[in-house]
Amino acid sequence: MLDFVTEKATVWENLKHVTKPIVLYGMGNGAERILNKCLAEQIPIAGIFVSDEFVRGQTFRGYKVVNYDQAYAQWGDFVLVIAFASEDPVILDRFFSLAQRHETYAPHVELFEGDELVSPEWLLKYEPVLQKVYAAWSDDFSRTVMADILNYKISGKIAYLSKVTTRLDDLEQLFAFTQQEAYADVGAYNGDTVQEFLNITGGHYEHIYAIEPDRKNYQKLKIFVEQNQIRKCTLVNKAVWSQAASLSFNQKGGRMSALAENGKEAVEAVSLDEVVGKASLTYLKMDVEGAEQEALLGSKQLLQNQKPKLFVAAYHHDNDLWQLPELIAKLNPEYQLYLRRHPYVPCWETNVFGKVTAEKNIEIL
């Protein structure tokens, strides 16, 4: 077994063995899924509470929705189950503050239906490659992050989510930016990560490729670029894939737009190699809602020839934790790879950073 995974009982096993009342914090899709799982596992839920501003005398799945004070008055020292996701610093502080008062869990569930989830069986199935990837990270902190992720996903204990870094700190500490950067923002949304790049470089750069498949998001991105008079910027309203294709897509006009087998619309897709061609590329950020593997395959020539700095989302599928670093190493074994997790509950905003330096990387393959 993997010696860096110390948790043996799953979150559902942990919840089955508690003796105190179990109370959910939150409503919505996350709470629906957790309630369904608890029902299937015969885990009794005593009630549901939400933040004060959301209490309106409503019910949710037959439970009267109360605030924390009312929940505490009714159930006292209950076991808390966080049932919604947040990156809001105020909400995160509330989560960890509550965890000081209550035994607290934040169950890990799949983002895409039918995905493999981390479990004792999953760990056993992928043990050899997990061990190789764990050893191949370029610093000890990456290994700590990987261990925390796996221990959290098994146990649901949010203490494992307390060690985080920030995007800006990681970008500035892991990468060296110049005034000649050529940046590809794959999954550019409304321009927020273009703005991040402009802040880091002080607005001095060679070129920006901002790529966004969702039509409504693309219009927001286009307005952002026009209003801020961003020069030397190529906008692309397509998905990024391993090759040119027409793909099924769910247009949601927000962060959850994604390619899907049964999507309601078709979207034109293109490889990043084709978008950039023989031009320079020094920095690549990729967050494409679970299509990162195909997008990286479509960036093969760039990774091999241009060797851009990489910032790749690695949390949409549990297998991303080993498949993405393995794929990057296969496309170009010169990359040094780092794993970082940014503030979020549950375990989202996990990212792989990569760079090529004179120092030889550890072999993954």
XYZ file of C-alpha atoms in Angstrom:
365
model
C 0.000 0.000 0.000
C 0.962 3.642 -0.405
C 2.658 4.671 2.818
C 1.715 8.344 2.326
C -2.025 7.520 2.451
C -2.726 6.978 6.143
C -6.537 7.185 6.121
C -8.160 3.785 5.772
C -11.850 4.418 6.493
C -13.944 6.228 3.906
C -16.026 9.273 4.788
C -19.153 7.136 4.597
C -17.681 4.560 6.967
C -16.701 7.388 9.317
C -20.242 8.764 9.262
C -21.764 5.332 9.870
C -19.808 5.007 13.109
C -20.510 8.406 14.683
C -22.881 8.455 17.659
C -23.875 12.131 17.528
C -26.594 13.582 15.269
C -25.383 14.343 11.736
C -26.371 17.763 10.382
C -25.754 19.046 6.838
C -24.554 22.585 6.171
C -25.919 23.796 2.842
C -28.555 23.179 0.174
C -28.428 22.732 -3.576
C -26.889 20.128 -5.879
C -24.128 19.193 -3.447
C -26.597 18.556 -0.636
C -28.831 16.547 -2.985
C -25.981 14.234 -3.901
C -24.794 13.831 -0.322
C -28.312 13.148 0.933
C -28.780 10.536 -1.786
C -25.510 8.844 -0.838
C -26.381 8.916 2.874
C -29.763 7.384 2.082
C -28.105 4.633 0.056
C -25.591 3.982 2.847
C -28.311 4.101 5.544
C -26.662 7.075 7.252
C -29.304 9.069 9.179
C -29.339 12.854 8.754
C -30.873 14.814 11.636
C -31.295 18.130 9.853
C -29.994 20.915 7.633
C -28.768 24.402 8.419
C -27.597 27.245 6.208
C -26.035 30.653 6.718
C -28.334 33.167 8.388
C -28.962 35.175 5.222
C -30.417 32.116 3.422
C -32.953 31.096 6.086
C -36.443 31.991 4.871
C -38.615 29.406 6.608
C -38.137 26.961 3.719
C -37.777 23.190 3.636
C -35.272 21.096 1.683
C -35.904 17.421 0.961
C -38.434 17.388 3.795
C -36.109 19.017 6.335
C -36.923 22.387 7.844
C -33.987 24.655 7.046
C -32.584 26.461 10.111
C -29.554 28.593 10.923
C -26.534 27.476 12.941
C -27.770 28.823 16.285
C -31.063 26.993 15.859
C -29.231 23.816 14.841
C -26.973 24.012 17.885
C -29.925 24.652 20.178
C -31.675 21.575 18.814
C -28.818 19.092 18.374
C -25.955 20.430 20.485
C -22.570 18.868 19.723
C -23.543 17.436 16.337
C -21.379 16.042 13.527
C -21.172 18.600 10.721
C -21.232 17.636 7.034
C -20.396 20.453 4.596
C -22.663 20.045 1.579
C -21.685 22.879 -0.757
C -18.536 24.201 -2.407
C -16.880 27.560 -1.833
C -13.680 29.482 -2.399
C -14.968 32.613 -0.658
C -12.465 33.480 2.105
C -15.293 34.394 4.497
C -17.048 31.059 3.943
C -13.779 29.112 4.171
C -12.994 30.793 7.495
C -16.480 29.789 8.653
C -15.889 26.166 7.604
C -12.640 25.882 9.526
C -14.024 27.775 12.502
C -16.938 25.330 12.706
C -14.456 22.467 12.427
C -12.908 23.683 15.684
C -16.276 23.143 17.390
C -17.624 20.079 15.634
C -16.374 16.853 14.104
C -16.548 17.973 10.480
C -16.560 16.239 7.116
C -16.794 17.512 3.518
C -17.553 14.427 1.397
C -15.784 14.175 -1.935
C -18.110 13.422 -4.855
C -17.441 13.238 -8.586
C -17.821 16.329 -10.778
C -18.758 14.221 -13.808
C -21.229 11.368 -13.533
C -19.653 7.939 -13.937
C -16.099 9.049 -13.079
C -13.804 6.843 -11.045
C -13.497 8.158 -7.489
C -10.643 7.823 -5.023
C -11.406 4.842 -2.782
C -9.363 2.050 -1.165
C -9.975 0.019 -4.334
C -8.869 2.937 -6.537
C -5.658 3.294 -4.540
C -4.917 -0.401 -4.969
C -5.721 -0.314 -8.692
C -3.412 2.633 -9.422
C -0.810 2.071 -6.714
C 2.218 1.637 -9.048
C 1.619 4.824 -11.069
C 0.594 6.825 -7.989
C 3.871 5.852 -6.351
C 5.845 6.868 -9.463
C 4.091 10.229 -9.769
C 4.489 10.876 -6.037
C 8.255 10.304 -6.306
C 8.535 12.351 -9.507
C 7.252 15.681 -8.202
C 10.038 18.230 -8.172
C 9.684 19.277 -4.532
C 8.594 17.807 -1.191
C 5.709 20.233 -0.863
C 4.111 18.718 -3.984
C 4.305 15.318 -2.317
C 2.634 16.751 0.787
C -0.128 18.228 -1.383
C -0.700 14.888 -3.136
C -0.815 13.021 0.170
C -3.270 15.529 1.636
C -5.523 15.283 -1.420
C -5.712 11.498 -1.270
C -6.163 11.370 2.495
C -8.941 13.958 2.230
C -10.731 12.203 -0.625
C -10.743 8.944 1.321
C -11.778 10.328 4.720
C -13.648 13.569 3.993
C -11.755 15.275 6.837
C -11.325 18.964 6.007
C -8.158 19.285 8.093
C -6.377 17.935 5.007
C -7.598 20.978 3.042
C -6.015 23.552 5.340
C -2.551 23.603 3.718
C -2.944 25.811 0.674
C -0.989 28.325 -1.359
C -2.261 31.157 -3.560
C -2.204 31.338 -7.351
C -0.194 34.554 -7.353
C 2.428 33.268 -4.914
C 2.843 30.063 -6.903
C 3.124 31.859 -10.226
C 5.711 34.285 -8.874
C 7.713 31.690 -6.932
C 7.716 28.850 -9.462
C 8.006 30.885 -12.656
C 10.156 33.760 -13.890
C 8.170 36.141 -16.099
C 9.756 38.546 -18.583
C 8.477 41.329 -20.820
C 8.562 38.966 -23.807
C 5.913 36.496 -22.668
C 3.577 34.916 -25.216
C 0.591 33.600 -23.280
C -2.136 31.113 -24.189
C -5.161 31.302 -21.893
C -7.093 28.122 -22.676
C -10.445 28.468 -20.980
C -10.246 32.266 -20.766
C -13.812 32.674 -19.398
C -14.552 36.420 -19.077
C -10.946 37.655 -19.102
C -10.156 37.194 -15.409
C -7.027 35.156 -16.074
C -5.980 37.480 -18.883
C -6.109 40.230 -16.251
C -4.051 38.041 -13.927
C -1.402 37.731 -16.643
C -1.414 41.486 -17.280
C -0.933 42.127 -13.563
C 1.993 39.717 -13.350
C 3.759 41.149 -16.395
C 2.863 44.770 -15.741
C 1.172 44.819 -19.132
C 4.448 44.152 -21.004
C 4.277 41.053 -23.222
C 4.607 39.813 -26.790
C 1.185 38.258 -27.418
C -1.941 36.803 -25.808
C -4.068 33.963 -27.171
C -7.381 33.952 -25.275
C -9.518 30.915 -26.115
C -13.068 30.356 -24.838
C -15.723 28.037 -26.357
C -18.873 29.264 -24.580
C -20.583 31.986 -26.644
C -21.781 34.101 -23.715
C -18.442 33.846 -21.940
C -16.694 34.738 -25.192
C -18.773 37.891 -25.539
C -17.790 38.898 -21.997
C -14.166 38.166 -22.876
C -14.404 40.233 -26.065
C -15.945 43.182 -24.185
C -13.219 42.923 -21.529
C -10.480 43.050 -24.176
C -12.108 45.955 -26.023
C -12.863 48.019 -22.914
C -9.343 47.604 -21.602
C -7.835 48.230 -25.041
C -5.688 45.106 -24.803
C -3.372 44.982 -27.773
C -1.585 42.041 -29.390
C -4.409 39.698 -28.434
C -5.904 36.887 -30.521
C -9.417 35.841 -29.460
C -10.693 32.376 -30.391
C -14.300 31.246 -29.823
C -13.576 27.512 -29.995
C -12.825 24.564 -27.753
C -9.274 23.241 -27.548
C -8.898 19.549 -28.341
C -6.342 17.059 -29.632
C -7.340 17.863 -33.237
C -9.859 19.792 -35.277
C -13.351 18.464 -34.570
C -17.000 19.292 -33.968
C -17.843 18.322 -30.392
C -20.920 18.097 -28.203
C -21.032 20.960 -25.709
C -23.153 22.308 -22.865
C -23.339 26.104 -23.134
C -24.103 27.464 -19.665
C -22.748 30.990 -19.896
C -20.580 30.509 -16.807
C -17.726 28.530 -15.339
C -19.518 25.185 -15.684
C -19.750 25.163 -19.489
C -18.105 21.967 -20.671
C -17.780 19.405 -23.411
C -20.256 16.566 -22.890
C -21.232 13.413 -24.756
C -24.888 14.433 -24.693
C -24.378 18.192 -24.849
C -27.209 20.235 -26.327
C -25.057 22.111 -28.850
C -22.071 21.529 -31.114
C -18.876 23.519 -30.750
C -15.959 23.751 -33.146
C -12.702 22.514 -31.636
C -9.107 23.131 -32.629
C -5.690 22.086 -31.358
C -3.527 24.666 -29.620
C -0.690 23.642 -31.941
C -2.850 24.895 -34.818
C -3.835 28.137 -33.058
C -0.271 29.149 -32.225
C 1.472 27.505 -35.160
C 5.163 28.380 -35.355
C 4.791 31.553 -33.286
C 6.322 31.843 -29.846
C 4.579 30.529 -26.722
C 6.202 30.934 -23.306
C 3.304 30.429 -20.877
C 0.249 28.179 -21.090
C -2.642 28.208 -18.616
C -5.227 25.476 -19.194
C -8.533 25.040 -17.355
C -11.027 23.386 -19.680
C -13.521 21.668 -17.366
C -12.203 18.130 -17.639
C -10.858 18.138 -21.208
C -7.256 18.842 -20.140
C -5.872 15.537 -21.444
C -7.133 16.076 -24.982
C -6.105 19.741 -24.878
C -2.572 18.772 -23.847
C -2.389 16.210 -26.642
C -3.273 19.025 -29.023
C -0.377 21.039 -27.598
C 2.239 18.345 -28.201
C 4.390 20.318 -30.646
C 4.350 23.388 -28.429
C 5.401 21.409 -25.348
C 8.176 19.701 -27.264
C 9.498 22.695 -29.187
C 8.509 25.852 -27.282
C 8.521 24.337 -23.745
C 6.159 26.936 -22.254
C 5.584 27.318 -18.550
C 2.510 25.246 -17.661
C -0.391 25.899 -15.311
C -2.905 23.054 -15.800
C -6.084 22.370 -13.800
C -5.948 18.849 -12.352
C -9.121 18.387 -10.309
C -12.018 17.760 -12.680
C -11.416 13.987 -12.676
C -9.765 12.069 -9.823
C -7.529 10.308 -12.362
C -6.163 13.728 -13.403
C -3.948 13.570 -10.327
C -1.756 10.963 -12.008
C -2.805 11.029 -15.658
C -1.953 14.687 -16.320
C 1.605 14.662 -14.892
C 2.186 11.312 -16.607
C 0.995 12.761 -19.934
C 3.099 15.926 -19.628
C 6.158 13.809 -18.855
C 5.403 11.645 -21.883
C 5.021 14.660 -24.177
C 8.239 16.226 -22.869
C 10.243 14.489 -20.111
C 12.284 17.679 -19.574
C 9.459 19.235 -17.544
C 9.855 19.680 -13.808
C 6.414 19.289 -12.291
C 4.854 20.749 -9.149
C 1.476 20.157 -7.526
C -0.325 22.972 -5.724
C -3.775 23.362 -4.217
C -5.486 26.729 -3.854
C -8.177 27.645 -1.291
C -11.378 25.692 -1.898
C -13.668 23.286 -0.073
C -14.111 20.580 -1.299
C -10.831 19.669 -2.996
C -11.055 21.752 -6.160
C -8.487 24.189 -7.556
C -5.712 21.613 -7.677
C -3.190 22.537 -10.362
C -0.068 21.116 -11.978
C 2.726 23.606 -12.661
C 5.491 22.718 -15.087
C 8.695 24.309 -16.288
C 11.781 23.275 -18.223
C 15.124 24.254 -16.757
C 18.683 23.045 -17.069
C 18.098 20.753 -14.081
C 17.023 17.255 -15.158
C 13.554 16.127 -14.154
C 12.838 12.821 -12.375
C 11.586 10.089 -14.709
C 7.868 9.261 -14.373
C 7.386 6.859 -17.259
